[in-house]
């Protein structure tokens, strides 16, 4: 993201009462130890590292959509 990172974008989305119900799944190829904890602390609902199985991600998304 050019202006802010995904953590800050997530914090801003989750801080907005009109948007906070929207699930956010962090998908990253830059995964270091503790990055998942940072994502969850920022408000992400799930954390997926690349490479991932697209079918697994689709199932995760379907789970959030009901």
mmCIF file with all atom_site columns, C-alpha atoms in Angstrom:
data_model
loop_
_atom_site.group_PDB
_atom_site.id
_atom_site.type_symbol
_atom_site.label_atom_id
_atom_site.label_alt_id
_atom_site.label_comp_id
_atom_site.label_asym_id
_atom_site.label_entity_id
_atom_site.label_seq_id
_atom_site.pdbx_PDB_ins_code
_atom_site.Cartn_x
_atom_site.Cartn_y
_atom_site.Cartn_z
_atom_site.occupancy
_atom_site.B_iso_or_equiv
_atom_site.pdbx_formal_charge
_atom_site.auth_seq_id
_atom_site.auth_comp_id
_atom_site.auth_asym_id
_atom_site.auth_atom_id
_atom_site.pdbx_PDB_model_num
ATOM 1  C CA . UNK A 1 1  ? 0.000   0.000   0.000  1.00 0.00 ? 1  UNK A CA 1
ATOM 2  C CA . UNK A 1 2  ? 1.521   3.337   -0.963 1.00 0.00 ? 2  UNK A CA 1
ATOM 3  C CA . UNK A 1 3  ? 0.271   5.534   1.906  1.00 0.00 ? 3  UNK A CA 1
ATOM 4  C CA . UNK A 1 4  ? -0.041  3.139   4.852  1.00 0.00 ? 4  UNK A CA 1
ATOM 5  C CA . UNK A 1 5  ? 0.598   -0.506  5.614  1.00 0.00 ? 5  UNK A CA 1
ATOM 6  C CA . UNK A 1 6  ? -2.071  -3.172  5.931  1.00 0.00 ? 6  UNK A CA 1
ATOM 7  C CA . UNK A 1 7  ? -2.007  -3.030  9.717  1.00 0.00 ? 7  UNK A CA 1
ATOM 8  C CA . UNK A 1 8  ? -2.884  0.667   9.715  1.00 0.00 ? 8  UNK A CA 1
ATOM 9  C CA . UNK A 1 9  ? -5.529  0.179   7.023  1.00 0.00 ? 9  UNK A CA 1
ATOM 10 C CA . UNK A 1 10 ? -7.075  -2.586  9.139  1.00 0.00 ? 10 UNK A CA 1
ATOM 11 C CA . UNK A 1 11 ? -7.019  -0.443  12.292 1.00 0.00 ? 11 UNK A CA 1
ATOM 12 C CA . UNK A 1 12 ? -8.790  2.377   10.457 1.00 0.00 ? 12 UNK A CA 1
ATOM 13 C CA . UNK A 1 13 ? -11.427 0.089   8.966  1.00 0.00 ? 13 UNK A CA 1
ATOM 14 C CA . UNK A 1 14 ? -12.115 -1.595  12.300 1.00 0.00 ? 14 UNK A CA 1
ATOM 15 C CA . UNK A 1 15 ? -12.277 1.785   14.079 1.00 0.00 ? 15 UNK A CA 1
ATOM 16 C CA . UNK A 1 16 ? -15.122 2.909   11.808 1.00 0.00 ? 16 UNK A CA 1
ATOM 17 C CA . UNK A 1 17 ? -18.458 1.735   13.279 1.00 0.00 ? 17 UNK A CA 1
ATOM 18 C CA . UNK A 1 18 ? -19.973 1.478   9.802  1.00 0.00 ? 18 UNK A CA 1
ATOM 19 C CA . UNK A 1 19 ? -17.158 -0.803  8.581  1.00 0.00 ? 19 UNK A CA 1
ATOM 20 C CA . UNK A 1 20 ? -15.956 -2.742  11.616 1.00 0.00 ? 20 UNK A CA 1
ATOM 21 C CA . UNK A 1 21 ? -18.204 -5.728  10.863 1.00 0.00 ? 21 UNK A CA 1
ATOM 22 C CA . UNK A 1 22 ? -16.361 -6.388  7.573  1.00 0.00 ? 22 UNK A CA 1
ATOM 23 C CA . UNK A 1 23 ? -14.034 -9.379  7.951  1.00 0.00 ? 23 UNK A CA 1
ATOM 24 C CA . UNK A 1 24 ? -10.415 -8.798  6.991  1.00 0.00 ? 24 UNK A CA 1
ATOM 25 C CA . UNK A 1 25 ? -8.149  -11.665 5.997  1.00 0.00 ? 25 UNK A CA 1
ATOM 26 C CA . UNK A 1 26 ? -4.452  -10.793 5.870  1.00 0.00 ? 26 UNK A CA 1
ATOM 27 C CA . UNK A 1 27 ? -2.738  -12.586 2.978  1.00 0.00 ? 27 UNK A CA 1
ATOM 28 C CA . UNK A 1 28 ? 1.026   -12.175 2.930  1.00 0.00 ? 28 UNK A CA 1
ATOM 29 C CA . UNK A 1 29 ? 4.207   -13.620 1.513  1.00 0.00 ? 29 UNK A CA 1
ATOM 30 C CA . UNK A 1 30 ? 6.304   -11.603 3.973  1.00 0.00 ? 30 UNK A CA 1
ATOM 31 C CA . UNK A 1 31 ? 5.638   -13.684 7.080  1.00 0.00 ? 31 UNK A CA 1
ATOM 32 C CA . UNK A 1 32 ? 8.015   -13.391 9.995  1.00 0.00 ? 32 UNK A CA 1
ATOM 33 C CA . UNK A 1 33 ? 7.586   -14.797 13.467 1.00 0.00 ? 33 UNK A CA 1
ATOM 34 C CA . UNK A 1 34 ? 5.035   -12.682 15.284 1.00 0.00 ? 34 UNK A CA 1
ATOM 35 C CA . UNK A 1 35 ? 3.507   -11.131 12.165 1.00 0.00 ? 35 UNK A CA 1
ATOM 36 C CA . UNK A 1 36 ? 0.319   -13.103 12.701 1.00 0.00 ? 36 UNK A CA 1
ATOM 37 C CA . UNK A 1 37 ? 0.021   -11.639 16.208 1.00 0.00 ? 37 UNK A CA 1
ATOM 38 C CA . UNK A 1 38 ? 0.489   -8.129  14.776 1.00 0.00 ? 38 UNK A CA 1
ATOM 39 C CA . UNK A 1 39 ? -2.236  -8.768  12.216 1.00 0.00 ? 39 UNK A CA 1
ATOM 40 C CA . UNK A 1 40 ? -4.675  -10.012 14.844 1.00 0.00 ? 40 UNK A CA 1
ATOM 41 C CA . UNK A 1 41 ? -3.787  -7.110  17.166 1.00 0.00 ? 41 UNK A CA 1
ATOM 42 C CA . UNK A 1 42 ? -4.569  -4.701  14.320 1.00 0.00 ? 42 UNK A CA 1
ATOM 43 C CA . UNK A 1 43 ? -7.999  -6.294  13.921 1.00 0.00 ? 43 UNK A CA 1
ATOM 44 C CA . UNK A 1 44 ? -7.584  -8.902  11.192 1.00 0.00 ? 44 UNK A CA 1
ATOM 45 C CA . UNK A 1 45 ? -10.006 -11.783 11.466 1.00 0.00 ? 45 UNK A CA 1
ATOM 46 C CA . UNK A 1 46 ? -7.715  -14.326 9.795  1.00 0.00 ? 46 UNK A CA 1
ATOM 47 C CA . UNK A 1 47 ? -4.109  -14.630 8.629  1.00 0.00 ? 47 UNK A CA 1
ATOM 48 C CA . UNK A 1 48 ? -2.945  -16.615 5.575  1.00 0.00 ? 48 UNK A CA 1
ATOM 49 C CA . UNK A 1 49 ? 0.619   -16.985 4.323  1.00 0.00 ? 49 UNK A CA 1
ATOM 50 C CA . UNK A 1 50 ? 1.677   -17.602 0.750  1.00 0.00 ? 50 UNK A CA 1
ATOM 51 C CA . UNK A 1 51 ? 1.833   -20.023 -0.846 1.00 0.00 ? 51 UNK A CA 1
ATOM 52 C CA . UNK A 1 52 ? -1.688  -21.121 0.027  1.00 0.00 ? 52 UNK A CA 1
ATOM 53 C CA . UNK A 1 53 ? -4.285  -23.424 -1.448 1.00 0.00 ? 53 UNK A CA 1
ATOM 54 C CA . UNK A 1 54 ? -6.882  -21.252 -3.215 1.00 0.00 ? 54 UNK A CA 1
ATOM 55 C CA . UNK A 1 55 ? -9.630  -23.709 -2.261 1.00 0.00 ? 55 UNK A CA 1
ATOM 56 C CA . UNK A 1 56 ? -8.724  -23.324 1.422  1.00 0.00 ? 56 UNK A CA 1
ATOM 57 C CA . UNK A 1 57 ? -8.840  -19.540 1.153  1.00 0.00 ? 57 UNK A CA 1
ATOM 58 C CA . UNK A 1 58 ? -12.193 -19.705 -0.631 1.00 0.00 ? 58 UNK A CA 1
ATOM 59 C CA . UNK A 1 59 ? -13.594 -21.875 2.161  1.00 0.00 ? 59 UNK A CA 1
ATOM 60 C CA . UNK A 1 60 ? -12.322 -19.392 4.743  1.00 0.00 ? 60 UNK A CA 1
ATOM 61 C CA . UNK A 1 61 ? -14.006 -16.528 2.872  1.00 0.00 ? 61 UNK A CA 1
ATOM 62 C CA . UNK A 1 62 ? -17.252 -18.501 2.581  1.00 0.00 ? 62 UNK A CA 1
ATOM 63 C CA . UNK A 1 63 ? -17.120 -19.062 6.327  1.00 0.00 ? 63 UNK A CA 1
ATOM 64 C CA . UNK A 1 64 ? -17.106 -15.323 6.946  1.00 0.00 ? 64 UNK A CA 1
ATOM 65 C CA . UNK A 1 65 ? -19.868 -14.691 4.434  1.00 0.00 ? 65 UNK A CA 1
ATOM 66 C CA . UNK A 1 66 ? -22.158 -17.251 6.041  1.00 0.00 ? 66 UNK A CA 1
#
